[in-house]
Tab-separated table of C-alpha atoms and ligand atoms in Angstrom:
chain	number	residue	atom	x	y	z
A	288	UNK	CA	-70.194	71.691	33.435
A	289	UNK	CA	-69.165	68.073	33.301
A	290	UNK	CA	-65.812	68.225	31.565
A	291	UNK	CA	-63.990	64.948	31.107
A	292	UNK	CA	-63.722	64.029	34.804
A	293	UNK	CA	-63.651	60.329	34.008
A	294	UNK	CA	-65.301	57.372	35.708
A	295	UNK	CA	-64.609	53.726	36.512
A	296	UNK	CA	-65.275	51.305	33.685
A	297	UNK	CA	-66.781	48.672	35.953
A	298	UNK	CA	-67.656	48.080	39.590
A	299	UNK	CA	-64.660	45.781	39.856
A	300	UNK	CA	-62.529	48.685	38.641
A	301	UNK	CA	-63.533	50.836	41.568
A	302	UNK	CA	-63.072	48.016	44.063
A	303	UNK	CA	-59.602	47.191	42.747
A	304	UNK	CA	-58.511	50.822	42.621
A	305	UNK	CA	-59.802	51.551	46.126
A	306	UNK	CA	-58.269	48.349	47.477
A	307	UNK	CA	-55.082	49.313	45.645
A	308	UNK	CA	-55.069	52.613	47.465
A	309	UNK	CA	-55.664	50.962	50.804
A	310	UNK	CA	-53.173	48.119	50.411
A	311	UNK	CA	-49.729	49.683	50.548
A	312	UNK	CA	-46.644	50.158	52.637
A	313	UNK	CA	-49.017	50.428	55.581
A	314	UNK	CA	-49.930	46.758	55.198
A	315	UNK	CA	-46.529	45.337	54.369
A	316	UNK	CA	-44.305	47.589	56.410
A	317	UNK	CA	-46.150	49.386	59.186
A	318	UNK	CA	-48.700	46.815	60.276
A	319	UNK	CA	-46.377	43.835	60.736
A	320	UNK	CA	-44.069	46.115	62.649
A	321	UNK	CA	-46.643	47.520	65.078
A	322	UNK	CA	-48.249	44.088	65.509
A	323	UNK	CA	-44.790	42.781	66.378
A	324	UNK	CA	-43.978	45.537	68.854
A	325	UNK	CA	-47.388	45.208	70.518
A	326	UNK	CA	-46.956	41.451	70.822
A	327	UNK	CA	-49.626	40.233	68.459
A	328	UNK	CA	-52.960	38.700	69.449
A	329	UNK	CA	-54.617	41.222	71.725
A	330	UNK	CA	-53.451	44.136	69.640
A	331	UNK	CA	-54.766	42.543	66.465
A	332	UNK	CA	-58.221	42.212	68.029
A	333	UNK	CA	-58.222	45.867	69.029
A	334	UNK	CA	-57.110	46.821	65.545
A	335	UNK	CA	-59.963	44.813	64.028
A	336	UNK	CA	-62.407	46.573	66.339
A	337	UNK	CA	-61.053	49.976	65.221
A	338	UNK	CA	-61.391	49.020	61.568
A	339	UNK	CA	-65.015	48.018	62.102
A	340	UNK	CA	-66.093	50.820	64.434
A	341	UNK	CA	-64.188	53.773	62.968
A	342	UNK	CA	-62.600	52.797	59.661
A	343	UNK	CA	-65.629	51.359	57.915
A	344	UNK	CA	-68.051	54.165	58.898
A	345	UNK	CA	-65.601	56.842	57.706
A	346	UNK	CA	-64.916	54.938	54.488
A	347	UNK	CA	-68.672	54.938	53.797
A	348	UNK	CA	-68.837	58.656	54.584
A	349	UNK	CA	-66.002	59.551	52.211
A	350	UNK	CA	-67.318	57.506	49.310
A	351	UNK	CA	-70.848	58.810	49.703
A	352	UNK	CA	-69.678	62.441	49.734
A	353	UNK	CA	-67.778	61.866	46.502
A	354	UNK	CA	-70.532	59.994	44.754
A	355	UNK	CA	-73.238	62.428	45.856
A	356	UNK	CA	-71.424	65.516	44.620
A	357	UNK	CA	-69.385	64.076	41.744
A	358	UNK	CA	-66.544	66.238	42.998
A	359	UNK	CA	-63.150	65.552	44.574
A	360	UNK	CA	-62.088	66.405	48.142
A	361	UNK	CA	-62.399	70.216	48.179
A	362	UNK	CA	-65.461	70.712	45.981
A	363	UNK	CA	-67.106	67.558	47.315
A	364	UNK	CA	-66.969	68.564	50.970
A	365	UNK	CA	-68.039	72.095	50.065
A	366	UNK	CA	-71.024	70.980	48.012
A	367	UNK	CA	-72.082	68.303	50.503
A	368	UNK	CA	-71.752	70.110	53.813
A	369	UNK	CA	-71.316	73.829	53.138
A	370	UNK	CA	-68.687	76.208	51.859
A	371	UNK	CA	-66.600	76.277	55.007
A	372	UNK	CA	-65.954	72.537	54.704
A	373	UNK	CA	-63.872	73.212	51.619
A	374	UNK	CA	-61.158	73.987	54.129
A	375	UNK	CA	-61.137	70.375	55.329
A	376	UNK	CA	-60.821	69.287	51.703
A	377	UNK	CA	-57.960	71.733	51.212
A	378	UNK	CA	-56.220	70.258	54.233
A	379	UNK	CA	-56.668	66.856	52.599
A	380	UNK	CA	-55.061	67.964	49.344
A	381	UNK	CA	-52.122	69.410	51.254
A	382	UNK	CA	-51.827	66.198	53.261
A	383	UNK	CA	-51.789	64.090	50.099
A	384	UNK	CA	-49.093	66.297	48.656
A	385	UNK	CA	-46.871	65.888	51.712
A	386	UNK	CA	-47.595	62.190	52.218
A	387	UNK	CA	-46.721	61.382	48.612
A	388	UNK	CA	-43.437	63.249	48.867
A	389	UNK	CA	-42.067	60.900	51.527
A	390	UNK	CA	-43.998	57.769	50.549
A	391	UNK	CA	-42.084	57.916	47.257
A	392	UNK	CA	-38.752	57.763	49.062
A	393	UNK	CA	-39.648	54.625	51.005
A	394	UNK	CA	-41.201	53.063	47.914
A	395	UNK	CA	-37.984	53.798	46.035
A	396	UNK	CA	-36.130	51.405	48.345
A	397	UNK	CA	-38.243	48.537	47.051
A	398	UNK	CA	-36.887	49.303	43.545
A	399	UNK	CA	-33.368	49.158	44.912
A	400	UNK	CA	-33.936	45.901	46.783
A	401	UNK	CA	-35.643	44.283	43.851
A	402	UNK	CA	-32.568	45.048	41.762
A	403	UNK	CA	-30.264	43.764	44.494
A	404	UNK	CA	-32.269	40.581	44.893
A	405	UNK	CA	-32.234	39.915	41.166
A	406	UNK	CA	-28.456	40.147	41.336
A	407	UNK	CA	-28.248	37.870	44.360
A	408	UNK	CA	-30.642	35.338	42.892
A	409	UNK	CA	-28.326	34.984	39.929
A	410	UNK	CA	-24.920	35.488	41.534
A	411	UNK	CA	-25.610	34.284	45.075
A	412	UNK	CA	-25.977	36.159	48.344
A	413	UNK	CA	-22.558	37.597	49.295
A	414	UNK	CA	-20.794	35.904	52.191
A	415	UNK	CA	-20.721	37.946	55.396
A	416	UNK	CA	-22.944	40.656	53.918
A	417	UNK	CA	-23.711	43.360	56.486
A	418	UNK	CA	-27.355	44.233	55.779
A	419	UNK	CA	-27.529	47.054	58.296
A	420	UNK	CA	-24.495	48.845	56.952
A	421	UNK	CA	-25.607	48.286	53.357
A	422	UNK	CA	-28.997	49.800	54.019
A	423	UNK	CA	-27.442	52.753	55.825
A	424	UNK	CA	-25.128	53.381	52.900
A	425	UNK	CA	-28.020	53.262	50.439
A	426	UNK	CA	-30.087	55.698	52.502
A	427	UNK	CA	-27.192	58.111	52.860
A	428	UNK	CA	-26.319	58.119	49.166
A	429	UNK	CA	-28.006	61.303	48.004
A	430	UNK	CA	-27.816	60.745	44.271
A	431	UNK	CA	-29.135	57.228	44.455
A	432	UNK	CA	-31.972	58.322	46.752
A	433	UNK	CA	-32.907	61.164	44.435
A	434	UNK	CA	-32.847	58.864	41.418
A	435	UNK	CA	-34.957	56.146	43.073
A	436	UNK	CA	-37.501	58.639	44.348
A	437	UNK	CA	-37.725	60.335	40.952
A	438	UNK	CA	-38.159	56.985	39.236
A	439	UNK	CA	-41.041	56.109	41.519
A	440	UNK	CA	-42.718	59.495	41.059
A	441	UNK	CA	-42.425	59.232	37.280
A	442	UNK	CA	-44.032	55.781	37.386
A	443	UNK	CA	-46.839	57.169	39.552
A	444	UNK	CA	-47.436	60.170	37.307
A	445	UNK	CA	-47.404	58.144	34.101
A	446	UNK	CA	-50.389	56.167	35.381
A	447	UNK	CA	-52.416	59.117	36.697
A	448	UNK	CA	-51.662	60.978	33.445
A	449	UNK	CA	-53.682	58.419	31.480
A	450	UNK	CA	-56.826	59.073	33.473
A	451	UNK	CA	-59.246	57.227	35.721
A	452	UNK	CA	-60.266	54.300	33.518
A	453	UNK	CA	-57.305	53.904	31.196
A	454	UNK	CA	-54.718	54.746	33.860
A	455	UNK	CA	-55.645	54.094	37.462
A	456	UNK	CA	-58.196	51.343	36.875
A	457	UNK	CA	-56.089	49.490	34.363
A	458	UNK	CA	-53.015	49.604	36.562
A	459	UNK	CA	-54.999	48.253	39.509
A	460	UNK	CA	-56.417	45.463	37.358
A	461	UNK	CA	-52.937	44.226	36.584
A	462	UNK	CA	-51.141	44.912	39.835
A	463	UNK	CA	-53.715	43.873	42.430
A	464	UNK	CA	-54.228	40.283	41.235
A	465	UNK	CA	-50.457	39.952	40.777
A	466	UNK	CA	-49.919	41.216	44.292
A	467	UNK	CA	-52.343	38.674	45.672
A	468	UNK	CA	-50.748	35.770	43.821
A	469	UNK	CA	-47.240	36.744	44.954
A	470	UNK	CA	-48.406	37.068	48.542
A	471	UNK	CA	-49.959	33.601	48.413
A	472	UNK	CA	-46.730	32.111	47.031
A	473	UNK	CA	-44.785	33.696	49.860
A	474	UNK	CA	-47.337	32.489	52.370
A	475	UNK	CA	-47.191	28.900	51.126
A	476	UNK	CA	-43.419	28.914	51.357
A	477	UNK	CA	-43.446	30.425	54.863
A	478	UNK	CA	-46.080	27.989	56.102
A	479	UNK	CA	-43.765	25.059	55.429
A	480	UNK	CA	-41.244	26.490	57.885
A	481	UNK	CA	-40.912	25.494	61.554
A	482	UNK	CA	-42.042	28.867	62.876
A	483	UNK	CA	-45.443	28.763	61.183
A	484	UNK	CA	-47.371	27.477	64.193
A	485	UNK	CA	-45.780	29.981	66.519
A	486	UNK	CA	-46.513	32.818	64.096
A	487	UNK	CA	-50.134	31.802	63.881
A	488	UNK	CA	-50.622	31.727	67.633
A	489	UNK	CA	-48.621	34.948	68.082
A	490	UNK	CA	-50.953	36.719	65.696
A	491	UNK	CA	-54.252	35.175	66.689
A	492	UNK	CA	-54.142	34.131	70.347
A	493	UNK	CA	-55.838	36.951	72.253
A	494	UNK	CA	-53.253	37.822	74.884
A	495	UNK	CA	-53.756	41.215	76.424
A	496	UNK	CA	-50.848	41.330	78.851
A	497	UNK	CA	-48.875	43.696	76.612
A	498	UNK	CA	-51.727	45.895	75.519
A	499	UNK	CA	-51.784	49.368	76.997
A	500	UNK	CA	-53.976	52.421	76.430
A	501	UNK	CA	-51.406	53.626	73.948
A	502	UNK	CA	-51.839	50.480	71.882
A	503	UNK	CA	-55.501	51.272	71.408
A	504	UNK	CA	-54.695	54.692	70.048
A	505	UNK	CA	-51.934	53.285	67.891
A	506	UNK	CA	-54.389	50.788	66.398
A	507	UNK	CA	-56.843	53.588	65.746
A	508	UNK	CA	-54.258	55.794	64.055
A	509	UNK	CA	-53.156	52.952	61.855
A	510	UNK	CA	-56.699	52.136	60.776
A	511	UNK	CA	-56.818	55.585	59.156
A	512	UNK	CA	-53.534	55.198	57.391
A	513	UNK	CA	-54.105	51.704	56.114
A	514	UNK	CA	-57.592	52.422	54.738
A	515	UNK	CA	-56.447	55.670	53.061
A	516	UNK	CA	-58.865	57.735	55.132
A	517	UNK	CA	-58.734	61.261	56.450
A	518	UNK	CA	-57.636	63.210	53.391
A	519	UNK	CA	-60.332	62.722	50.783
A	520	UNK	CA	-58.785	59.865	48.788
A	521	UNK	CA	-62.017	57.921	49.015
A	522	UNK	CA	-64.061	61.074	48.318
A	523	UNK	CA	-62.089	61.456	45.101
A	524	UNK	CA	-62.370	57.779	44.097
A	525	UNK	CA	-66.051	57.810	45.099
A	526	UNK	CA	-66.689	60.733	42.766
A	527	UNK	CA	-66.012	58.418	39.814
A	528	UNK	CA	-68.376	55.705	41.098
A	529	UNK	CA	-71.570	54.895	39.193
A	530	UNK	CA	-74.935	55.859	40.673
A	531	UNK	CA	-76.181	52.293	40.798
A	532	UNK	CA	-73.285	50.714	42.687
A	533	UNK	CA	-73.701	49.860	46.355
A	534	UNK	CA	-71.337	51.899	48.492
A	535	UNK	CA	-71.798	49.508	51.406
A	536	UNK	CA	-70.924	46.385	49.424
A	537	UNK	CA	-67.901	47.864	47.697
A	538	UNK	CA	-66.545	49.323	50.952
A	539	UNK	CA	-66.894	45.985	52.706
A	540	UNK	CA	-64.826	44.297	50.034
A	541	UNK	CA	-62.114	46.961	50.242
A	542	UNK	CA	-61.917	46.839	54.031
A	543	UNK	CA	-61.861	43.032	54.148
A	544	UNK	CA	-59.179	42.795	51.443
A	545	UNK	CA	-57.000	45.358	53.176
A	546	UNK	CA	-57.291	43.557	56.502
A	547	UNK	CA	-56.643	40.093	55.073
A	548	UNK	CA	-53.557	41.291	53.233
A	549	UNK	CA	-52.130	42.949	56.346
A	550	UNK	CA	-52.681	39.751	58.351
A	551	UNK	CA	-51.271	37.427	55.696
A	552	UNK	CA	-48.199	39.615	55.230
A	553	UNK	CA	-47.578	39.592	58.974
A	554	UNK	CA	-48.116	35.848	59.201
A	555	UNK	CA	-45.583	35.312	56.424
A	556	UNK	CA	-42.921	37.506	57.997
A	557	UNK	CA	-43.419	36.140	61.506
A	558	UNK	CA	-43.292	32.523	60.336
A	559	UNK	CA	-39.882	33.219	58.817
A	560	UNK	CA	-38.663	35.112	61.877
A	561	UNK	CA	-39.817	32.445	64.353
A	562	UNK	CA	-38.076	29.777	62.319
A	563	UNK	CA	-34.647	31.108	63.258
A	564	UNK	CA	-33.813	30.281	66.881
A	565	UNK	CA	-33.090	33.429	68.869
A	566	UNK	CA	-33.848	35.848	66.051
A	567	UNK	CA	-37.111	37.082	67.546
A	568	UNK	CA	-35.181	38.428	70.554
A	569	UNK	CA	-32.440	40.020	68.506
A	570	UNK	CA	-34.765	41.771	66.101
A	571	UNK	CA	-34.367	45.469	66.762
A	572	UNK	CA	-37.350	47.749	67.119
A	573	UNK	CA	-37.177	49.006	63.581
A	574	UNK	CA	-39.690	48.734	60.765
A	575	UNK	CA	-37.003	49.413	58.192
A	576	UNK	CA	-34.919	46.633	59.648
A	577	UNK	CA	-37.606	44.021	59.182
A	578	UNK	CA	-38.317	44.752	55.540
A	579	UNK	CA	-34.940	45.743	54.163
A	580	UNK	CA	-32.376	44.074	56.417
A	581	UNK	CA	-33.758	40.942	58.065
A	582	UNK	CA	-35.893	39.619	55.226
A	583	UNK	CA	-33.318	39.832	52.385
A	584	UNK	CA	-30.869	37.737	54.370
A	585	UNK	CA	-33.496	35.200	55.389
A	586	UNK	CA	-34.673	34.745	51.815
A	587	UNK	CA	-31.214	33.589	50.782
A	588	UNK	CA	-30.461	31.505	53.846
A	589	UNK	CA	-33.559	29.736	55.132
A	590	UNK	CA	-36.725	30.383	53.121
A	591	UNK	CA	-37.688	27.520	50.792
A	592	UNK	CA	-37.401	28.733	47.168
A	593	UNK	CA	-36.167	32.033	48.616
A	594	UNK	CA	-33.992	32.976	45.664
A	595	UNK	CA	-37.063	32.851	43.482
A	596	UNK	CA	-39.327	34.579	45.975
A	597	UNK	CA	-37.045	37.431	47.060
A	598	UNK	CA	-37.276	39.543	43.871
A	599	UNK	CA	-40.991	38.748	43.709
A	600	UNK	CA	-41.404	39.973	47.264
A	601	UNK	CA	-39.978	43.404	46.429
A	602	UNK	CA	-42.085	43.488	43.281
A	603	UNK	CA	-45.048	42.964	45.592
A	604	UNK	CA	-43.949	45.867	47.781
A	605	UNK	CA	-43.510	48.010	44.680
A	606	UNK	CA	-46.949	47.187	43.275
A	607	UNK	CA	-48.572	47.832	46.642
A	608	UNK	CA	-46.804	51.176	46.965
A	609	UNK	CA	-47.597	52.218	43.402
A	610	UNK	CA	-51.358	51.604	43.588
A	611	UNK	CA	-51.337	53.667	46.803
A	612	UNK	CA	-49.217	56.504	45.482
A	613	UNK	CA	-51.437	56.958	42.427
A	614	UNK	CA	-54.359	57.534	44.788
A	615	UNK	CA	-52.360	60.182	46.635
A	616	UNK	CA	-51.438	61.969	43.425
A	617	UNK	CA	-55.001	61.684	42.136
A	618	UNK	CA	-56.284	63.696	45.108
A	619	UNK	CA	-54.063	66.606	44.097
A	620	UNK	CA	-54.731	66.224	40.366
A	621	UNK	CA	-58.510	65.954	40.820
A	622	UNK	CA	-58.432	69.144	42.863
A	623	UNK	CA	-56.734	70.999	40.013
A	624	UNK	CA	-59.213	69.562	37.506
A	625	UNK	CA	-62.367	70.287	39.540
A	626	UNK	CA	-61.467	73.556	41.183
A	627	UNK	CA	-58.890	75.132	38.886
A	628	UNK	CA	-60.434	74.036	35.614
A	629	UNK	CA	-57.244	72.374	34.422
A	630	UNK	CA	-57.091	69.458	32.013
A	631	UNK	CA	-55.785	66.170	33.386
A	632	UNK	CA	-52.443	66.151	31.592
A	633	UNK	CA	-51.197	69.598	32.610
A	634	UNK	CA	-52.682	69.027	36.075
A	635	UNK	CA	-50.659	65.822	36.455
A	636	UNK	CA	-47.445	67.439	35.259
A	637	UNK	CA	-47.885	70.453	37.535
A	638	UNK	CA	-48.588	68.276	40.563
A	639	UNK	CA	-45.734	65.882	40.046
A	640	UNK	CA	-43.175	68.641	39.572
A	641	UNK	CA	-44.356	70.329	42.760
A	642	UNK	CA	-44.433	67.090	44.761
A	643	UNK	CA	-41.040	66.217	43.309
A	644	UNK	CA	-39.495	69.311	44.897
A	645	UNK	CA	-40.487	68.302	48.399
A	646	UNK	CA	-39.743	64.638	47.679
A	647	UNK	CA	-36.135	65.465	46.764
A	648	UNK	CA	-35.741	67.161	50.108
A	649	UNK	CA	-37.028	63.996	51.821
A	650	UNK	CA	-34.744	61.860	49.698
A	651	UNK	CA	-31.619	63.588	50.970
A	652	UNK	CA	-32.808	63.708	54.575
A	653	UNK	CA	-31.472	60.272	55.511
A	654	UNK	CA	-27.903	61.306	55.948
A	655	UNK	CA	-27.002	62.626	52.498
A	656	UNK	CA	-27.497	66.282	53.349
A	657	UNK	CA	-26.730	67.261	56.921
A	658	UNK	CA	-29.054	70.275	57.123
A	659	UNK	CA	-32.065	68.196	56.057
A	660	UNK	CA	-31.090	65.119	58.049
A	661	UNK	CA	-30.096	66.286	61.471
A	662	UNK	CA	-32.680	68.676	62.843
A	663	UNK	CA	-35.130	67.447	65.434
A	664	UNK	CA	-38.428	69.320	65.600
A	665	UNK	CA	-40.251	66.471	67.335
A	666	UNK	CA	-38.409	64.327	69.857
A	667	UNK	CA	-36.863	61.296	68.210
A	668	UNK	CA	-37.880	62.381	64.682
A	669	UNK	CA	-34.659	63.204	62.907
A	670	UNK	CA	-34.730	64.993	59.559
A	671	UNK	CA	-37.351	66.051	57.007
A	672	UNK	CA	-38.814	62.625	56.195
A	673	UNK	CA	-39.460	61.564	59.789
A	674	UNK	CA	-40.754	65.011	60.706
A	675	UNK	CA	-43.273	65.024	57.860
A	676	UNK	CA	-44.420	61.473	58.638
A	677	UNK	CA	-44.965	62.449	62.240
A	678	UNK	CA	-46.960	65.498	61.181
A	679	UNK	CA	-49.132	63.573	58.713
A	680	UNK	CA	-49.811	60.384	60.689
A	681	UNK	CA	-50.314	61.992	64.065
A	682	UNK	CA	-51.866	65.273	63.123
A	683	UNK	CA	-53.175	65.839	59.628
A	684	UNK	CA	-54.884	62.480	58.952
A	685	UNK	CA	-56.800	62.315	62.255
A	686	UNK	CA	-57.721	65.995	61.909
A	687	UNK	CA	-59.020	65.474	58.376
A	688	UNK	CA	-60.853	62.354	59.504
A	689	UNK	CA	-62.553	64.285	62.280
A	690	UNK	CA	-63.643	66.943	59.786
A	691	UNK	CA	-65.079	64.311	57.465
A	692	UNK	CA	-67.078	62.553	60.204
A	693	UNK	CA	-68.537	65.861	61.350
A	694	UNK	CA	-69.376	66.947	57.811
A	695	UNK	CA	-71.140	63.680	56.998
A	696	UNK	CA	-72.778	63.182	60.389
A	697	UNK	CA	-73.877	66.684	61.312
A	698	UNK	CA	-73.818	68.910	58.230
A	699	UNK	CA	-75.270	66.729	55.502
A	700	UNK	CA	-78.972	65.994	55.472
A	701	UNK	CA	-80.189	62.634	56.658
A	702	UNK	CA	-81.969	62.296	53.329
A	703	UNK	CA	-78.791	62.737	51.287
A	704	UNK	CA	-76.686	60.261	53.233
A	705	UNK	CA	-79.454	57.707	53.544
A	706	UNK	CA	-80.164	57.831	49.809
A	707	UNK	CA	-76.534	57.206	48.914
A	708	UNK	CA	-76.013	54.338	51.333
A	709	UNK	CA	-79.307	52.590	50.579
A	710	UNK	CA	-78.591	51.992	46.890
A	711	UNK	CA	-78.185	48.242	46.536
A	712	UNK	CA	-77.296	47.847	50.210
A	713	UNK	CA	-77.174	44.297	51.605
A	714	UNK	CA	-80.014	43.146	53.868
A	715	UNK	CA	-78.007	43.293	57.094
A	716	UNK	CA	-77.091	46.953	56.662
A	717	UNK	CA	-78.866	49.332	59.055
A	718	UNK	CA	-78.614	53.000	58.158
A	719	UNK	CA	-79.388	54.125	61.702
A	720	UNK	CA	-76.431	52.160	63.047
A	721	UNK	CA	-74.081	53.904	60.607
A	722	UNK	CA	-75.569	57.250	61.538
A	723	UNK	CA	-74.978	56.625	65.216
A	724	UNK	CA	-71.367	55.675	64.542
A	725	UNK	CA	-70.596	58.589	62.245
A	726	UNK	CA	-72.177	61.150	64.577
A	727	UNK	CA	-70.895	59.915	67.922
A	728	UNK	CA	-68.573	56.919	67.985
A	729	UNK	CA	-66.120	57.809	65.206
A	730	UNK	CA	-65.672	61.502	66.101
A	731	UNK	CA	-65.164	60.620	69.774
A	732	UNK	CA	-62.545	58.037	68.908
A	733	UNK	CA	-60.685	60.358	66.542
A	734	UNK	CA	-60.842	63.197	69.044
A	735	UNK	CA	-59.255	60.839	71.556
A	736	UNK	CA	-56.248	60.355	69.273
A	737	UNK	CA	-55.847	64.065	68.761
A	738	UNK	CA	-56.065	64.773	72.472
A	739	UNK	CA	-53.514	62.064	73.161
A	740	UNK	CA	-51.157	63.465	70.522
A	741	UNK	CA	-51.479	67.091	71.512
A	742	UNK	CA	-51.656	66.847	75.286
A	743	UNK	CA	-49.696	63.709	76.008
A	744	UNK	CA	-47.328	63.824	73.071
A	745	UNK	CA	-48.126	60.312	71.924
A	746	UNK	CA	-46.636	59.231	68.644
A	747	UNK	CA	-48.527	57.028	66.220
A	748	UNK	CA	-46.358	57.347	63.143
B	945	LIG	N1	-53.215	53.232	52.572
B	945	LIG	C1	-51.893	53.292	52.046
B	945	LIG	C2	-50.998	52.325	52.795
B	945	LIG	O1	-51.437	51.585	53.633
B	945	LIG	C3	-51.305	54.664	52.061
B	945	LIG	C4	-52.228	55.701	51.546
B	945	LIG	C5	-52.645	55.881	50.294
B	945	LIG	C6	-52.887	56.658	52.313
B	945	LIG	N2	-53.540	56.916	50.233
B	945	LIG	C7	-53.700	57.397	51.442
B	945	LIG	C8	-52.866	56.937	53.639
B	945	LIG	C9	-54.509	58.404	51.929
B	945	LIG	C10	-53.672	57.951	54.136
B	945	LIG	C11	-54.487	58.665	53.270
B	945	LIG	O2	-49.828	52.298	52.554
């Protein structure tokens, strides 16, 4: 029974929505940070190899499962590969639920900093402002954290509530082009600064002297996160894709866009950082620090047209986070619609209330509430938010990704997968190459991450 599941209005709609899911805090926050810590060039090459060898094949697998079955994560995996695979889909729904609950907290900070920057752009950046202390105070203020997180969740839900075409697609159509324009403005400004050349060579010169085995696994883990793989997001989005669209072409566009945006964002930030003598050595090893402490100050002190660009920058972060969070919520909502027979509106309300509960706990786990902030289940991961991120990035996403590669490579028929991927495929595409990757290369690589995490306690969050 095909009840109003919804579908994309146009091919561009799917591409923008899927790229919107992929481009998020992972690109603007995580990638620049890990590229920085791993000293650029060599690491970037390894990351690109992981995207091509593992990310792209799994992206194709997820989309084809969704399009083939016209069902979201749980039903899609079950119908494509056999009843037992519903479990992998269920894991994905649970992962989306948890991921959204802490993603919303981090995204909420971009609201706060946009507001702050608007103030500073008008009234001037305060003299002797202590960015570190100010951020710490914001994070530890329970009521403010709860309010920001709730605001972000309400924004997310109000889009998903309107459905696939009128909600998700329309939002992506507005926010993705805006995001791209803002990023280009920032890039142009940063490229006029003295550090531009150094940033370029830092990012692109293939130096491998700092690359260790761990870096390879870190690059692999991040390729899952940044492409929204491993929990059925792309299965769900693929289930709304028209029969005549080429899965290979659309996936290529999404993967290339995601990669370009991560690289341009890093280039922009590094150009600014290298322009201040001595700053690159002082910069602490903190992702939060880069985005919410270092950059605000630099915008108002050294960046050309910074007062104009600073609020726009946080708008960019907000847009990127929002198009990603709607894809996380949609995984949960689509499950309720497909498997529980709910209508979209009640399904959205139910999901957001449930996610909200866990999100509030994350929101007060940065110092506001001692019991949620101070326990340490995994070494170095203090409080609920960090613990959940560790669990998701290092355990649940790779595990889900492994399940999806096995389902598509070993439990679906060759006929089914080949049919889906051949529709409108470009001339260079070879089905047998994909099949080799999805059966052997991708599962082996993902298994390597899991082994590293479980037996050697490596952390890729
Ligand atoms: N890809 C997004 C980012 O880079 C986050 C995200 C959205 C995600 N949906 C996902 C990550 C599904 C893993 C799985 O910020």
